[in-house]
Amino acid sequence: MSMPEKPSLDGLEAKWNEWWQASGTYRFDRSKARERVYSIDTPPPTVSGSLHVGHVLSYTHTDLVARFQRMRGLEVFYPMGWDDNGLPTERRVQNYFGVRCEPSLPYDPVYDYSALERPEDRDQIPLSRQNFIELCGRLTVEDEKAFEDLFRHLALSVDWDHTYTTIGERSRRASQRAFLRLLANGHAYTAEAPTMWDVDFKTAVAQAEIEDREQEGQYHRIAFDREDGGTVEIETSRPELIPACVALVVHPTDERYAALVGSTVLTPLFRVPVPVMAHALADPEKGTGVAMICTFGDVTDVTWWRELGLPARVIMQKDGSIGKKTFGEPGWESRDPAAANAALAQIAGMYGKKARKKIVEMLTASGHLLGEPQTIKHPVKFYERGERPLEVISSRQWFVRTLEHREDLLRRGAELAWHPPFMRARFDGWVQGLNADWCVSRQRFFGVPFPIWYRLDENGDANYTSPLVPDEARLPVDPLADVPDGFTAGQRGQAGGFTGDPDIMDTWATSSVTPQIASGWEDDPDLFSRVFPMDLRPQSHEIIRTWLFYTVLKAELEHSSLPWTDVAISGWVLDPDRKKMSKSKGNVVTPLGLLEQHGSDAVRYWAASARLGADASFDEQQMKVGRKLAIKILNASRFTLGMEAVPGEVTEPLDRSMLAALRDVVERATKAFAGYDHARALDLAETFFWAFTDDYLELVKQRAYGAHGESGAASAVGALRTALDVLLRLFAPFLPYVTEEVWSWWRPGSIHRATWPAAEDMGAGAAQGDLAVYQLGADILTAVRKEKALQKVSLRAAVDLVTVHDVPERLDLLRHVEPDLIEAGNITRIERALAETPSVVTVLAPVEG
RNA sequence: GGGCGAUUAGCUCAGCUGGUUAGAGCGCAUGCUUGACAUGCAUGAGGUCACUGGUUCGAGUCCAGUAUCGCCCACCA
């Protein structure tokens, strides 16, 4: 045994990290069969951002499970991914190097990237997609290194040999393969349809990426002229869309307007004849009860347009400006085309607000604007990363069917074990509220391309109904660089030739196959068979509707199974103002700073104290408590292991009682941990441990030193060692450094490969232990201390007489702890007195001198 | 507007299937250098368990409602 004279936490992290790495403590042994494996679908952090306290919380939670399951004898598959796919990286690489992704360019395999690393280069140099990906790799490799260092420092027991990046070749291959199979099975389709569109990023977005923001707007009351001379009034917040108006709509039962239904009215300024129709979605309570249907102002317009079979008159362009159209041409009928074209010319080329202002002036002049516009607050749909409201724009997109799988997905959601269970409601709510299939294509450049080409007919028009697909063995492909089988590069873009699909996939199309990517799907069937479907998906609650939902969807459609059996949802870290940490002072509190200041074990202790699903308050005080616990473990261990007596059979009733109590703790902590309640497991171990040092250690200290002979000492030291051995293992998942340190003093190998404690570890003595003995000893010791504290004397102060008032059963047990109590309390003699209540009362005789 | 969660000591939180006087840690107060630990130890003072009803022999715990806070979803005429 090699035990330091003065144990300390300093230096433990560097020391053990190096050792764990060198000895492969956390390496996954892929010889184990699936039932002996516990596999984790680790969330890949976005490498274009930085890690914050929230990551520390949730990644620690995952690591606790990993360590627990590893100690329980399962081979833990705990990979790490880096999310460098998508818009954040695209923008970062763009700004950092002064480049842009230009997918039409051919790949240059010998590109000299070092030339880009001059800060004065800001000219948006175009790069091929493959070169852009490589450049991304150059930038993110540094971030990934920093992230890995932090995660190692935090002691995540990840197998660093199993990593992936979401833009990497394996991820692209898996994403493309998944897509091709969806296509082959009819789950993916392409369609020209109105979809939510971001006018700044100029791409379609999916329902899951949309958020509502409260915005100020104005209701304008506007008159439409009836052919018989009267008017119909509507209210709209978007008068600039009047030229796109294709109908008015009222509720079928709205008697005020019943006579109007079926008639034709003229739009103001543009004099376009539009029908008045009836539809149940029209709300009589809103505005005048008459709604203007435009192509397209919002998603309700899309519904009306589709269900009422209306024509489309689209004026909104993909950049959010009003386009030029010619009234009088087919589809753009007007009773006064000249006036209509003049009116449109006034707003053409303008964006939202400006166009609105202009058309309001025109409506005022024409007398169609009634009264003053009413300022209102209303929710407006935004792309979650966007700055301008979304428009509904018709375009060709790829979709994955979700609506028709609603029931299957709900059933899968019910099969999944949610921790905590109430989080399932978010999934169910989202699935039930789905209103569109998953729009999976993005008109961006940096991401996984669709592995799709289209034949061009003799006119050069693309054939979208039977796309050309590559053999899976060719994946990943870039359709703008690679050529479909049976064609030559020269046929690209030629009539009778082919064209590549220019779009990339939604970043979630890749993220939703992280279990497959990490498991080596098709690339490594042997690994896949041992780890998939996985056991655990850890994540936070705000991405249940995206990451969790899409992953369940993909696994259902491809594997007809769940991607994992359990999902653990961590909460957020809230600052003292109860605001989400990353949004308030996330930049001032850096995870590395915390680890350095308090120590990783201490920070992990804070994280482990928070239950799954519950938001944790950022509390450095709690970290200090964790540090105190780690130090206490060092000292109590040194004390226990420093006993010179030879440990022997545990014969003393007090020792057996303590072990019996510990056995109870082991059983309860194991049950809690197995049920993903790590906070409870920690609390149980910790509560026992502090009582162990405060009471048990004090009670047996003198006996362990040999005050009552060899066998008494042997029993005490034997019990102490057993308890320490078990306690260290109970704490190992929470405090990996300090427990490894103490373990190294007297045990071979890593504690993190040791077996999780079991009831048998407490030995035969514990089986005969009576919990009441330990309790009684602690009660009396506390009472004696209390008296000394009241008398303001030292705890070592000598006492003549202690009288124990208690019930007969407890008085009977007193003989088991009497000698230890006499030593621990420095008491001369103990007298017994019968009492009615089972509570212990001790009265001290006057303290000696 | 719909849903989920929270509300227990000054602060951060436990309190599992309802059962004697509601717990812990921090902070605070008062003491104590005792042969593991002053990065320590002991003792103590702090609570009408958000509110209102109800069920029950008995409610922090179950039910209904109210309030406040947080989150998710819906809401563009």
PDB file of C-alpha atoms in Angstrom, chain A residues 620-766:
ATOM      1  CA  GLU A 620     -21.037  27.279  -6.614  1.00  0.00           C
ATOM      2  CA  GLN A 621     -21.752  26.735  -2.942  1.00  0.00           C
ATOM      3  CA  GLN A 622     -22.909  23.268  -3.866  1.00  0.00           C
ATOM      4  CA  MET A 623     -19.612  22.679  -5.656  1.00  0.00           C
ATOM      5  CA  LYS A 624     -17.764  23.634  -2.517  1.00  0.00           C
ATOM      6  CA  VAL A 625     -19.814  21.055  -0.668  1.00  0.00           C
ATOM      7  CA  GLY A 626     -18.733  18.511  -3.251  1.00  0.00           C
ATOM      8  CA  ARG A 627     -15.125  19.445  -2.766  1.00  0.00           C
ATOM      9  CA  LYS A 628     -15.551  19.072   0.979  1.00  0.00           C
ATOM     10  CA  LEU A 629     -16.948  15.606   0.439  1.00  0.00           C
ATOM     11  CA  ALA A 630     -13.987  14.629  -1.730  1.00  0.00           C
ATOM     12  CA  ILE A 631     -11.521  15.873   0.885  1.00  0.00           C
ATOM     13  CA  LYS A 632     -13.404  14.047   3.586  1.00  0.00           C
ATOM     14  CA  ILE A 633     -13.166  10.855   1.580  1.00  0.00           C
ATOM     15  CA  LEU A 634      -9.406  11.288   1.347  1.00  0.00           C
ATOM     16  CA  ASN A 635      -9.020  11.825   5.057  1.00  0.00           C
ATOM     17  CA  ALA A 636     -11.420   9.153   6.208  1.00  0.00           C
ATOM     18  CA  SER A 637      -9.677   6.736   3.871  1.00  0.00           C
ATOM     19  CA  ARG A 638      -6.258   7.616   5.172  1.00  0.00           C
ATOM     20  CA  PHE A 639      -7.513   7.111   8.702  1.00  0.00           C
ATOM     21  CA  THR A 640      -9.134   3.784   7.902  1.00  0.00           C
ATOM     22  CA  LEU A 641      -6.208   2.430   5.951  1.00  0.00           C
ATOM     23  CA  GLY A 642      -3.690   3.785   8.427  1.00  0.00           C
ATOM     24  CA  MET A 643      -4.921   1.522  11.220  1.00  0.00           C
ATOM     25  CA  GLU A 644      -2.169  -0.771  12.231  1.00  0.00           C
ATOM     26  CA  ALA A 645      -4.331  -3.573  13.568  1.00  0.00           C
ATOM     27  CA  VAL A 646      -4.782  -6.550  11.285  1.00  0.00           C
ATOM     28  CA  PRO A 647      -8.305  -6.583   9.872  1.00  0.00           C
ATOM     29  CA  GLY A 648     -10.189  -9.667  10.940  1.00  0.00           C
ATOM     30  CA  GLU A 649     -13.603 -11.216  11.184  1.00  0.00           C
ATOM     31  CA  VAL A 650     -16.373  -8.748  11.973  1.00  0.00           C
ATOM     32  CA  THR A 651     -17.698 -10.017  15.289  1.00  0.00           C
ATOM     33  CA  GLU A 652     -18.740  -6.951  17.259  1.00  0.00           C
ATOM     34  CA  PRO A 653     -22.497  -6.157  17.135  1.00  0.00           C
ATOM     35  CA  LEU A 654     -21.840  -2.442  16.481  1.00  0.00           C
ATOM     36  CA  ASP A 655     -19.628  -3.252  13.480  1.00  0.00           C
ATOM     37  CA  ARG A 656     -22.150  -5.701  12.135  1.00  0.00           C
ATOM     38  CA  SER A 657     -24.902  -3.156  12.637  1.00  0.00           C
ATOM     39  CA  MET A 658     -23.036  -0.518  10.651  1.00  0.00           C
ATOM     40  CA  LEU A 659     -22.461  -2.993   7.822  1.00  0.00           C
ATOM     41  CA  ALA A 660     -26.112  -3.964   7.887  1.00  0.00           C
ATOM     42  CA  ALA A 661     -27.025  -0.301   7.488  1.00  0.00           C
ATOM     43  CA  LEU A 662     -24.586  -0.014   4.611  1.00  0.00           C
ATOM     44  CA  ARG A 663     -26.053  -3.066   2.977  1.00  0.00           C
ATOM     45  CA  ASP A 664     -29.395  -1.332   3.089  1.00  0.00           C
ATOM     46  CA  VAL A 665     -27.877   1.740   1.470  1.00  0.00           C
ATOM     47  CA  VAL A 666     -26.308  -0.359  -1.290  1.00  0.00           C
ATOM     48  CA  GLU A 667     -29.611  -1.971  -2.103  1.00  0.00           C
ATOM     49  CA  ARG A 668     -31.493   1.279  -2.214  1.00  0.00           C
ATOM     50  CA  ALA A 669     -28.812   3.171  -4.138  1.00  0.00           C
ATOM     51  CA  THR A 670     -28.580   0.400  -6.711  1.00  0.00           C
ATOM     52  CA  LYS A 671     -32.308   0.444  -7.215  1.00  0.00           C
ATOM     53  CA  ALA A 672     -32.312   4.221  -7.577  1.00  0.00           C
ATOM     54  CA  PHE A 673     -29.425   4.216 -10.034  1.00  0.00           C
ATOM     55  CA  ALA A 674     -30.918   1.446 -12.120  1.00  0.00           C
ATOM     56  CA  GLY A 675     -34.042   3.617 -12.329  1.00  0.00           C
ATOM     57  CA  TYR A 676     -31.962   6.589 -13.568  1.00  0.00           C
ATOM     58  CA  ASP A 677     -32.300   8.422 -10.269  1.00  0.00           C
ATOM     59  CA  HIS A 678     -28.646   9.247  -9.783  1.00  0.00           C
ATOM     60  CA  ALA A 679     -29.378  12.110  -7.402  1.00  0.00           C
ATOM     61  CA  ARG A 680     -31.017   9.734  -4.974  1.00  0.00           C
ATOM     62  CA  ALA A 681     -28.179   7.240  -5.217  1.00  0.00           C
ATOM     63  CA  LEU A 682     -25.721   9.989  -4.392  1.00  0.00           C
ATOM     64  CA  ASP A 683     -27.818  11.283  -1.536  1.00  0.00           C
ATOM     65  CA  LEU A 684     -28.079   7.820   0.013  1.00  0.00           C
ATOM     66  CA  ALA A 685     -24.344   7.211  -0.173  1.00  0.00           C
ATOM     67  CA  GLU A 686     -23.518  10.661   1.082  1.00  0.00           C
ATOM     68  CA  THR A 687     -25.908  10.601   4.010  1.00  0.00           C
ATOM     69  CA  PHE A 688     -24.526   7.274   5.113  1.00  0.00           C
ATOM     70  CA  PHE A 689     -20.962   8.420   4.672  1.00  0.00           C
ATOM     71  CA  TRP A 690     -21.248  11.542   6.832  1.00  0.00           C
ATOM     72  CA  ALA A 691     -22.904   9.581   9.628  1.00  0.00           C
ATOM     73  CA  PHE A 692     -20.208   6.954   9.182  1.00  0.00           C
ATOM     74  CA  THR A 693     -17.431   9.501   9.777  1.00  0.00           C
ATOM     75  CA  ASP A 694     -19.236  11.470  12.465  1.00  0.00           C
ATOM     76  CA  ASP A 695     -20.569   8.603  14.510  1.00  0.00           C
ATOM     77  CA  TYR A 696     -19.225   5.199  13.604  1.00  0.00           C
ATOM     78  CA  LEU A 697     -15.627   6.280  13.181  1.00  0.00           C
ATOM     79  CA  GLU A 698     -15.727   8.155  16.459  1.00  0.00           C
ATOM     80  CA  LEU A 699     -17.338   5.235  18.256  1.00  0.00           C
ATOM     81  CA  VAL A 700     -14.830   2.606  17.146  1.00  0.00           C
ATOM     82  CA  LYS A 701     -11.704   4.736  16.935  1.00  0.00           C
ATOM     83  CA  GLN A 702     -10.259   3.734  20.277  1.00  0.00           C
ATOM     84  CA  ARG A 703     -11.179   0.107  19.856  1.00  0.00           C
ATOM     85  CA  ALA A 704      -9.542   0.104  16.458  1.00  0.00           C
ATOM     86  CA  TYR A 705      -6.409   1.446  18.086  1.00  0.00           C
ATOM     87  CA  GLY A 706      -6.559  -1.584  20.367  1.00  0.00           C
ATOM     88  CA  ALA A 707      -8.259  -0.243  23.482  1.00  0.00           C
ATOM     89  CA  HIS A 708     -10.224  -3.477  23.882  1.00  0.00           C
ATOM     90  CA  GLY A 709      -7.786  -6.032  22.651  1.00  0.00           C
ATOM     91  CA  GLU A 710      -6.884  -7.677  19.405  1.00  0.00           C
ATOM     92  CA  SER A 711     -10.180  -9.226  18.354  1.00  0.00           C
ATOM     93  CA  GLY A 712     -12.100  -6.029  19.011  1.00  0.00           C
ATOM     94  CA  ALA A 713      -9.588  -4.128  16.917  1.00  0.00           C
ATOM     95  CA  ALA A 714      -9.663  -6.771  14.207  1.00  0.00           C
ATOM     96  CA  SER A 715     -13.449  -6.547  14.010  1.00  0.00           C
ATOM     97  CA  ALA A 716     -13.406  -2.735  13.850  1.00  0.00           C
ATOM     98  CA  VAL A 717     -10.677  -2.537  11.238  1.00  0.00           C
ATOM     99  CA  GLY A 718     -12.292  -5.318   9.225  1.00  0.00           C
ATOM    100  CA  ALA A 719     -15.602  -3.471   9.229  1.00  0.00           C
ATOM    101  CA  LEU A 720     -13.924  -0.163   8.421  1.00  0.00           C
ATOM    102  CA  ARG A 721     -12.111  -1.622   5.441  1.00  0.00           C
ATOM    103  CA  THR A 722     -15.209  -3.337   4.142  1.00  0.00           C
ATOM    104  CA  ALA A 723     -17.217  -0.159   4.488  1.00  0.00           C
ATOM    105  CA  LEU A 724     -14.543   1.919   2.807  1.00  0.00           C
ATOM    106  CA  ASP A 725     -14.262  -0.530  -0.054  1.00  0.00           C
ATOM    107  CA  VAL A 726     -18.009  -0.398  -0.628  1.00  0.00           C
ATOM    108  CA  LEU A 727     -18.356   3.348  -0.124  1.00  0.00           C
ATOM    109  CA  LEU A 728     -15.591   4.122  -2.597  1.00  0.00           C
ATOM    110  CA  ARG A 729     -17.383   2.080  -5.212  1.00  0.00           C
ATOM    111  CA  LEU A 730     -20.698   3.766  -4.408  1.00  0.00           C
ATOM    112  CA  PHE A 731     -19.063   7.137  -4.935  1.00  0.00           C
ATOM    113  CA  ALA A 732     -16.987   6.141  -7.964  1.00  0.00           C
ATOM    114  CA  PRO A 733     -19.473   7.256 -10.656  1.00  0.00           C
ATOM    115  CA  PHE A 734     -19.881  10.635  -8.982  1.00  0.00           C
ATOM    116  CA  LEU A 735     -16.341  11.398  -7.861  1.00  0.00           C
ATOM    117  CA  PRO A 736     -14.121   9.458 -10.278  1.00  0.00           C
ATOM    118  CA  TYR A 737     -10.868  11.160  -9.336  1.00  0.00           C
ATOM    119  CA  VAL A 738     -10.824  10.961  -5.568  1.00  0.00           C
ATOM    120  CA  THR A 739     -12.192   7.433  -5.547  1.00  0.00           C
ATOM    121  CA  GLU A 740      -9.593   6.283  -8.060  1.00  0.00           C
ATOM    122  CA  GLU A 741      -6.883   7.898  -5.966  1.00  0.00           C
ATOM    123  CA  VAL A 742      -7.894   6.140  -2.766  1.00  0.00           C
ATOM    124  CA  TRP A 743      -8.496   2.873  -4.617  1.00  0.00           C
ATOM    125  CA  SER A 744      -4.935   3.027  -5.905  1.00  0.00           C
ATOM    126  CA  TRP A 745      -3.615   3.078  -2.339  1.00  0.00           C
ATOM    127  CA  TRP A 746      -4.719  -0.448  -1.635  1.00  0.00           C
ATOM    128  CA  ARG A 747      -6.520  -2.072  -4.548  1.00  0.00           C
ATOM    129  CA  PRO A 748      -5.279  -3.269  -7.929  1.00  0.00           C
ATOM    130  CA  GLY A 749      -6.627  -1.893 -11.202  1.00  0.00           C
ATOM    131  CA  SER A 750      -9.092   0.911 -11.733  1.00  0.00           C
ATOM    132  CA  ILE A 751     -12.079   1.358  -9.452  1.00  0.00           C
ATOM    133  CA  HIS A 752     -13.997   2.225 -12.589  1.00  0.00           C
ATOM    134  CA  ARG A 753     -13.615  -1.336 -13.764  1.00  0.00           C
ATOM    135  CA  ALA A 754     -14.432  -2.716 -10.312  1.00  0.00           C
ATOM    136  CA  THR A 755     -17.790  -4.308  -9.600  1.00  0.00           C
ATOM    137  CA  TRP A 756     -20.679  -2.229  -8.353  1.00  0.00           C
ATOM    138  CA  PRO A 757     -21.283  -3.099  -4.690  1.00  0.00           C
ATOM    139  CA  ALA A 758     -23.748  -5.842  -3.838  1.00  0.00           C
ATOM    140  CA  ALA A 759     -25.356  -6.883  -0.551  1.00  0.00           C
ATOM    141  CA  GLU A 760     -22.965  -9.841  -0.227  1.00  0.00           C
ATOM    142  CA  ASP A 761     -19.984  -7.483  -0.071  1.00  0.00           C
ATOM    143  CA  MET A 762     -20.892  -6.581   3.498  1.00  0.00           C
ATOM    144  CA  GLY A 763     -20.118 -10.140   4.546  1.00  0.00           C
ATOM    145  CA  ALA A 764     -21.794 -12.650   6.759  1.00  0.00           C
ATOM    146  CA  GLY A 765     -21.549 -10.442   9.828  1.00  0.00           C
ATOM    147  CA  ALA A 766     -23.837  -7.851   8.281  1.00  0.00           C
TER     148      ALA A 766
END
